[in-house]
C-alpha positions as MATLAB code, in Angstrom:
seq = 'XXXXXXXXXXXXXXXXXXXXXXXXXXXXXXXXXXXXXXXXXXXXXXXXXXXXXXXXXXXXXXXXXXXXXXXXXXXXXXXXXXXXXXXXXXXXXXXXXXXXXXXXXXXXXXXXXXXXXXXXXXXXXXXXXXXXXXXXXXXXXXXXXXXXXXXXXXXXXXXXXXXXXXXXXXXXXXXXXXXXXXXXXXXXXXXXXXXXXXXXXXXXXXXXXXXXXXXXXXXXXXXXXXXXXXXXXXXXXXXXXXXXXXXXXXXXXXXXXXXXXXXXXXXXXXXXXXXXXXXXXXXXXXXXXXXXXXXXXXXXXXXXXXXXXXXXXXXXXXXXXXXXXXXXXXXXXXXXXXXXXXXXXXXXXXXXXXXXXXXXXXXXXXXXXXXXXXXXXXXXXXXXXXXXXXXXXXXXXXX';
ca = [
      33.027  -26.748  123.046;
      33.785  -23.709  125.247;
      32.048  -20.461  124.431;
      33.868  -17.281  123.556;
      34.190  -14.787  126.410;
      31.322  -12.293  126.468;
      31.900   -9.040  124.640;
      31.878   -6.975  127.861;
      34.839   -8.961  129.247;
      38.287   -7.564  128.528;
      40.279  -10.112  126.544;
      44.001  -10.197  125.849;
      45.109  -11.996  122.685;
      48.572  -13.589  122.467;
      49.384  -14.423  118.851;
      51.930  -16.989  117.690;
      53.918  -14.991  115.137;
      54.907  -18.128  113.231;
      51.244  -19.016  112.670;
      50.471  -15.408  111.764;
      53.077  -15.431  108.988;
      51.281  -18.337  107.294;
      47.835  -16.699  107.276;
      48.372  -13.952  104.697;
      49.081  -14.748  101.015;
      51.940  -12.883   99.338;
      51.065  -11.821   95.772;
      54.148  -11.939   93.576;
      55.088   -8.447   92.501;
      53.613   -6.800   95.615;
      55.969   -4.600   97.605;
      57.101   -5.735  101.019;
      55.505   -2.604  102.445;
      52.126   -3.677  101.017;
      52.541   -7.205  102.383;
      53.395   -5.859  105.834;
      50.431   -3.500  105.692;
      48.102   -6.451  104.983;
      49.356   -8.165  108.154;
      48.780   -5.022  110.231;
      45.259   -4.608  108.864;
      44.484   -8.283  109.500;
      45.573   -8.097  113.140;
      43.708   -4.825  113.717;
      40.508   -6.158  112.129;
      40.413   -9.603  113.739;
      41.970   -9.011  117.161;
      41.751   -6.286  119.751;
      44.330   -5.816  122.483;
      46.806   -8.274  120.944;
      50.481   -9.060  121.520;
      52.414  -10.919  118.826;
      55.329  -13.196  119.771;
      57.768  -14.193  117.018;
      60.430  -16.875  116.781;
      64.018  -15.687  116.491;
      66.485  -16.894  113.871;
      69.716  -15.161  114.900;
      70.803  -17.517  117.681;
      72.852  -19.913  115.538;
      72.302  -23.677  115.221;
      69.073  -24.898  116.791;
      67.445  -28.218  117.604;
      64.624  -27.032  115.320;
      66.960  -26.931  112.279;
      65.944  -30.394  111.033;
      62.254  -29.493  111.354;
      62.769  -26.269  109.398;
      64.635  -28.153  106.656;
      61.917  -30.815  106.470;
      59.140  -28.226  106.244;
      61.017  -26.365  103.507;
      60.724  -29.553  101.379;
      64.018  -28.931   99.626;
      63.338  -25.268   98.888;
      66.265  -22.947   99.465;
      66.407  -19.225   98.852;
      69.534  -17.058   98.766;
      69.796  -14.191  101.192;
      67.902  -11.193   99.808;
      68.840   -7.675  100.872;
      65.430   -6.054  100.585;
      63.743   -2.826  101.604;
      60.028   -2.118  102.158;
      59.610   -0.434   98.770;
      61.065   -3.398   96.875;
      58.808   -5.927   95.112;
      58.603   -9.619   95.954;
      60.178  -11.678   93.179;
      59.886  -15.170   94.671;
      57.241  -17.383   96.183;
      56.529  -16.799   99.851;
      57.605  -20.265  101.026;
      60.858  -20.104   99.080;
      61.678  -16.603  100.342;
      61.014  -17.554  103.978;
      63.092  -20.745  103.733;
      66.168  -18.570  104.273;
      66.619  -17.697  107.964;
      68.145  -14.290  107.206;
      65.227  -13.324  104.965;
      62.711  -14.506  107.549;
      64.366  -12.627  110.412;
      64.614   -9.424  108.355;
      60.911   -9.641  107.444;
      59.956  -10.309  111.080;
      61.936   -7.241  112.158;
      60.109   -5.024  109.639;
      56.715   -6.497  110.540;
      57.394   -6.047  114.282;
      58.207   -2.378  113.741;
      55.018   -1.849  111.740;
      52.821   -3.611  114.306;
      54.388   -1.662  117.181;
      53.823    1.588  115.298;
      50.121    0.677  115.139;
      49.857    0.036  118.896;
      50.258   -3.749  118.700;
      53.116   -4.823  121.016;
      55.493   -7.470  119.699;
      58.054   -9.727  121.348;
      60.826  -11.603  119.526;
      62.351  -14.682  121.182;
      65.984  -15.642  120.779;
      64.915  -18.986  119.313;
      61.688  -20.970  119.491;
      58.885  -18.773  120.843;
      56.608  -21.401  122.432;
      57.872  -20.862  125.987;
      57.657  -17.078  125.643;
      54.111  -17.289  124.256;
      53.047  -19.386  127.246;
      54.853  -17.060  129.671;
      53.053  -14.051  128.169;
      49.715  -15.860  128.451;
      50.274  -16.853  132.071;
      51.237  -13.307  133.031;
      48.210  -11.865  131.233;
      45.817  -14.384  132.813;
      46.602  -13.052  136.286;
      44.353  -10.069  135.547;
      42.244  -10.825  132.477;
      40.839  -13.541  130.240;
      43.500  -14.529  127.699;
      43.236  -16.192  124.309;
      46.344  -17.732  122.751;
      46.096  -17.998  118.962;
      48.293  -20.680  117.412;
      48.339  -24.141  115.879;
      51.336  -25.742  117.602;
      50.583  -28.756  119.807;
      53.499  -27.635  121.993;
      51.422  -24.623  123.047;
      48.506  -26.783  124.190;
      50.845  -29.095  126.122;
      52.719  -26.264  127.838;
      49.566  -24.346  128.718;
      48.054  -27.464  130.300;
      51.305  -28.051  132.191;
      51.757  -24.520  133.540;
      48.203  -23.173  133.934;
      47.050  -22.273  137.438;
      43.554  -22.556  138.875;
      44.126  -19.196  140.580;
      44.333  -17.316  137.268;
      41.616  -16.145  134.897;
      40.595  -18.394  132.005;
      43.095  -19.119  129.244;
      41.803  -20.307  125.865;
      43.721  -21.758  122.917;
      42.286  -20.851  119.520;
      43.571  -22.297  116.212;
      44.708  -19.602  113.807;
      42.885  -21.287  110.896;
      39.117  -21.101  111.273;
      36.975  -23.617  109.427;
      34.083  -21.153  109.479;
      33.564  -17.463  110.120;
      30.631  -18.294  112.423;
      32.181  -20.964  114.653;
      35.427  -20.750  116.565;
      36.975  -23.859  118.099;
      38.446  -23.125  121.517;
      40.147  -25.147  124.216;
      39.575  -23.888  127.742;
      42.819  -24.765  129.500;
      41.130  -24.685  132.909;
      39.029  -27.712  131.903;
      42.177  -29.788  131.345;
      43.061  -29.484  135.022;
      40.753  -32.447  135.612;
      43.666  -34.559  134.343;
      45.329  -33.890  137.682;
      48.898  -35.141  138.057;
      48.998  -36.140  134.387;
      49.329  -32.456  133.474;
      52.668  -32.400  135.294;
      54.196  -35.049  133.021;
      52.358  -33.998  129.844;
      55.520  -32.446  128.286;
      57.320  -35.773  128.758;
      54.471  -37.738  127.159;
      54.467  -35.326  124.227;
      58.239  -35.430  123.730;
      58.708  -39.182  124.136;
      55.919  -39.915  121.621;
      57.287  -37.432  119.081;
      57.457  -33.652  118.715;
      59.424  -31.209  116.533;
      62.774  -32.204  118.053;
      62.160  -35.890  118.806;
      61.146  -38.816  116.623;
      57.850  -40.653  116.891;
      58.420  -44.313  117.772;
      56.895  -46.372  114.961;
      53.392  -47.560  115.784;
      53.107  -45.521  118.996;
      50.524  -42.752  118.717;
      49.770  -39.867  121.053;
      46.437  -41.298  122.162;
      47.745  -44.761  123.046;
      50.781  -43.281  124.846;
      48.541  -40.932  126.827;
      46.253  -43.748  127.913;
      49.159  -45.913  129.078;
      50.589  -43.079  131.160;
      47.105  -42.436  132.523;
      46.796  -46.018  133.766;
      50.347  -46.585  135.034;
      51.840  -45.057  138.181;
      55.220  -46.502  137.201;
      55.207  -44.629  133.892;
      54.304  -41.377  135.657;
      57.170  -41.938  138.090;
      59.619  -42.594  135.253;
      58.366  -39.514  133.386;
      58.862  -37.323  136.460;
      62.615  -38.008  136.253;
      62.750  -35.959  133.045;
      61.489  -32.947  135.000;
      64.363  -33.060  137.497;
      68.128  -32.556  137.432;
      69.051  -35.884  135.875;
      72.249  -37.476  134.548;
      72.408  -38.779  130.954;
      72.649  -42.376  132.169;
      69.570  -42.012  134.395;
      67.535  -40.382  131.626;
      68.452  -43.093  129.093;
      67.567  -45.824  131.580;
      64.192  -44.235  132.337;
      63.565  -43.581  128.657;
      64.188  -47.200  127.690;
      61.804  -48.440  130.372;
      59.130  -46.050  129.071;
      59.598  -47.253  125.485;
      59.460  -50.916  126.567;
      56.112  -50.207  128.229;
      54.780  -48.308  125.210;
      55.584  -51.361  123.070;
      53.709  -53.600  125.557;
      56.844  -55.152  127.004;
      57.322  -56.123  130.635;
      59.585  -54.545  133.248;
      62.505  -57.028  133.000;
      62.699  -56.597  129.208;
      65.214  -54.395  127.467;
      64.453  -53.000  124.030;
      66.934  -55.279  122.283;
      65.256  -58.386  123.748;
      61.806  -57.032  122.965;
      62.897  -56.210  119.418;
      64.267  -59.733  118.894;
      61.171  -61.429  120.312;
      58.885  -59.275  118.185;
      61.019  -60.032  115.128;
      60.695  -63.790  115.712;
      56.938  -63.512  116.251;
      56.366  -61.457  113.087;
      58.586  -63.667  110.927;
      56.975  -66.885  112.200;
      53.445  -65.619  111.603;
      54.011  -63.365  108.592;
      53.608  -64.080  104.898;
      55.579  -61.124  103.536;
      58.977  -59.533  104.036;
      59.312  -57.814  107.406;
      60.247  -54.123  107.279;
      62.753  -53.487  110.058;
      61.359  -50.052  110.883;
      58.190  -51.793  112.128;
      60.136  -53.147  115.105;
      60.885  -51.260  118.333;
      64.108  -49.206  118.250;
      67.355  -50.712  119.475;
      68.651  -49.753  122.907;
      71.414  -47.754  121.211;
      68.924  -45.714  119.187;
      66.615  -45.296  122.190;
      69.502  -43.878  124.203;
      69.796  -40.850  121.931;
      66.022  -40.504  121.695;
      65.819  -40.366  125.504;
      68.594  -37.774  125.661;
      66.744  -35.561  123.176;
      63.516  -36.003  125.139;
      65.244  -34.839  128.312;
      66.791  -31.849  126.536;
      63.443  -30.778  125.083;
      61.579  -31.124  128.377;
      64.260  -29.090  130.144;
      64.153  -26.390  127.451;
      60.391  -26.141  127.932;
      61.095  -25.726  131.660;
      63.500  -22.861  130.920;
      66.745  -24.749  131.628;
      69.579  -24.143  129.155;
      71.638  -27.242  128.320;
      74.268  -27.971  125.671;
      72.532  -29.883  122.827;
      75.746  -31.728  121.911;
      75.630  -33.391  125.346;
      72.062  -34.553  124.839;
      71.716  -36.431  121.562;
      72.671  -33.791  118.987;
      75.718  -33.091  116.832;
      76.798  -30.219  114.602;
      76.716  -30.702  110.827;
      77.738  -27.564  108.982;
      75.579  -24.697  110.226;
      72.880  -26.955  111.667;
      72.255  -29.287  114.577;
      71.258  -32.810  113.551;
      70.192  -35.721  115.779;
      72.572  -38.535  116.653;
      70.793  -41.734  115.641;
      72.947  -44.500  117.121;
      76.525  -45.353  118.011;
      76.329  -48.807  116.419;
      76.797  -49.856  112.760;
      73.617  -50.773  110.840;
      74.513  -54.478  111.164;
      77.509  -56.694  112.041;
      80.392  -56.275  109.598;
      80.083  -59.855  108.256;
      76.426  -59.287  107.449;
      77.053  -55.879  105.921;
      79.474  -57.423  103.432;
      76.611  -59.631  102.226;
      73.694  -57.188  102.053;
      75.338  -53.923  101.005;
      75.645  -52.915   97.382;
      78.057  -50.696   95.494;
      75.920  -49.998   92.453;
      77.073  -47.134   90.257;
      73.620  -46.891   88.663;
      70.136  -46.498   90.141;
      69.901  -49.928   91.854;
      66.987  -50.691   89.530;
      68.018  -54.179   88.383;
      68.713  -57.539   89.998;
      72.411  -56.772   89.686;
      71.893  -54.764   92.873;
      72.597  -57.243   95.683;
      70.114  -55.505   97.991;
      67.284  -55.700   95.466;
      68.264  -59.292   94.594;
      67.745  -60.356   98.216;
      64.514  -58.401   98.616;
      66.063  -55.702  100.805;
      65.910  -51.926  100.664;
      69.224  -50.187  100.177;
      70.597  -48.859  103.450;
      73.132  -46.375  104.779;
      75.742  -49.160  104.528;
      75.564  -49.185  100.719;
      78.714  -47.809   99.160;
      77.315  -45.398   96.551;
      73.636  -44.660   97.168;
      73.678  -44.936  100.995;
      70.000  -45.882  100.831;
      69.015  -42.317   99.936;
      69.389  -41.630   96.239;
      68.307  -44.727   94.347;
      65.138  -46.463   93.200;
      65.582  -49.211   95.820;
      65.630  -46.838   98.815;
      62.837  -47.077  101.352;
      60.236  -44.353  100.881;
      58.225  -43.443  103.978;
      54.563  -42.847  103.267;
      52.947  -39.702  104.654;
      50.534  -41.635  106.865;
      53.433  -43.338  108.675;
      54.090  -40.029  110.416;
      50.468  -39.674  111.482;
      49.505  -40.295  115.042;
      46.283  -41.920  116.157;
      45.016  -38.706  117.772;
];
């Protein structure tokens, strides 16, 4: 584990404002002025020579909308017109689930930090790229410590760091102990060589905030396969260039075939079918379809979103609707596929139109041992007792 820079070395801290917001509890009934003051005191006490970079929430629909909704866990707060002297009347997580409330609080906190000689920067949207840019600029002249918990920060720092700069460290905002501090020295990751160049692609294709994680493919196994394969590195490099949608989807499918241990001539649909036959022939229980590789149609949109995310990390602005996203109300949501869930003849057999909770054998899906799906007429596989429920550990990687 790297050691902290010596006390006689000037250190610049770059704080992830999103992580900072989560560190301080908000007592109900406290005024917003008191809450803001606790943040200022925390930053002054724990960090010296710090710059705080906040996300922005005024730029309209974002590819992070789905992530924000998922993290809110169904909580939704109305817009609150508040002033510093007003008291908090809701829980912190509920209050911050509203973008307008969050942006207003960030504005007040930024003003207070700046007034106490702590510079702040507010991005138009996601702040990861701006945090990394601030760190790279600072590291030209002094040792820099980035404080944040987002894996995106580690990936982007490894990708962009230069051997000609001073040391850059990444420190988690949550310390397990007051005596020990876990740090990553970004300079030490340069031993990965050319793999650092395609690290954003590896991260995005194996699942990040704006892309799905392919079932059964973890970060560690994906990293090792890219590490061993020149072909995978070559395919990944296409996502870093000016690429057409058709080229990116073709490269993305080849990457996914390799991650699922397929061979070069295979397409995902063939690999999916072969794996289905193998599992059914050797299995003793009902096969869950989500355990199979994605279809080529689903992988197409996944690859488009991967390309969009990698280009956004590189500072290129693209139209999300051209790269695997669509507008739904005030949010951007991912396109999943352009095919129906199953052929129409099969759908007429396995779909149900239950008016109740699908909790009896009168439900045709339950009768045949199937989970309700989006093809079902009433429940759509979402709001009934026979819907598939994803366990928390299915989203875990094997890091």
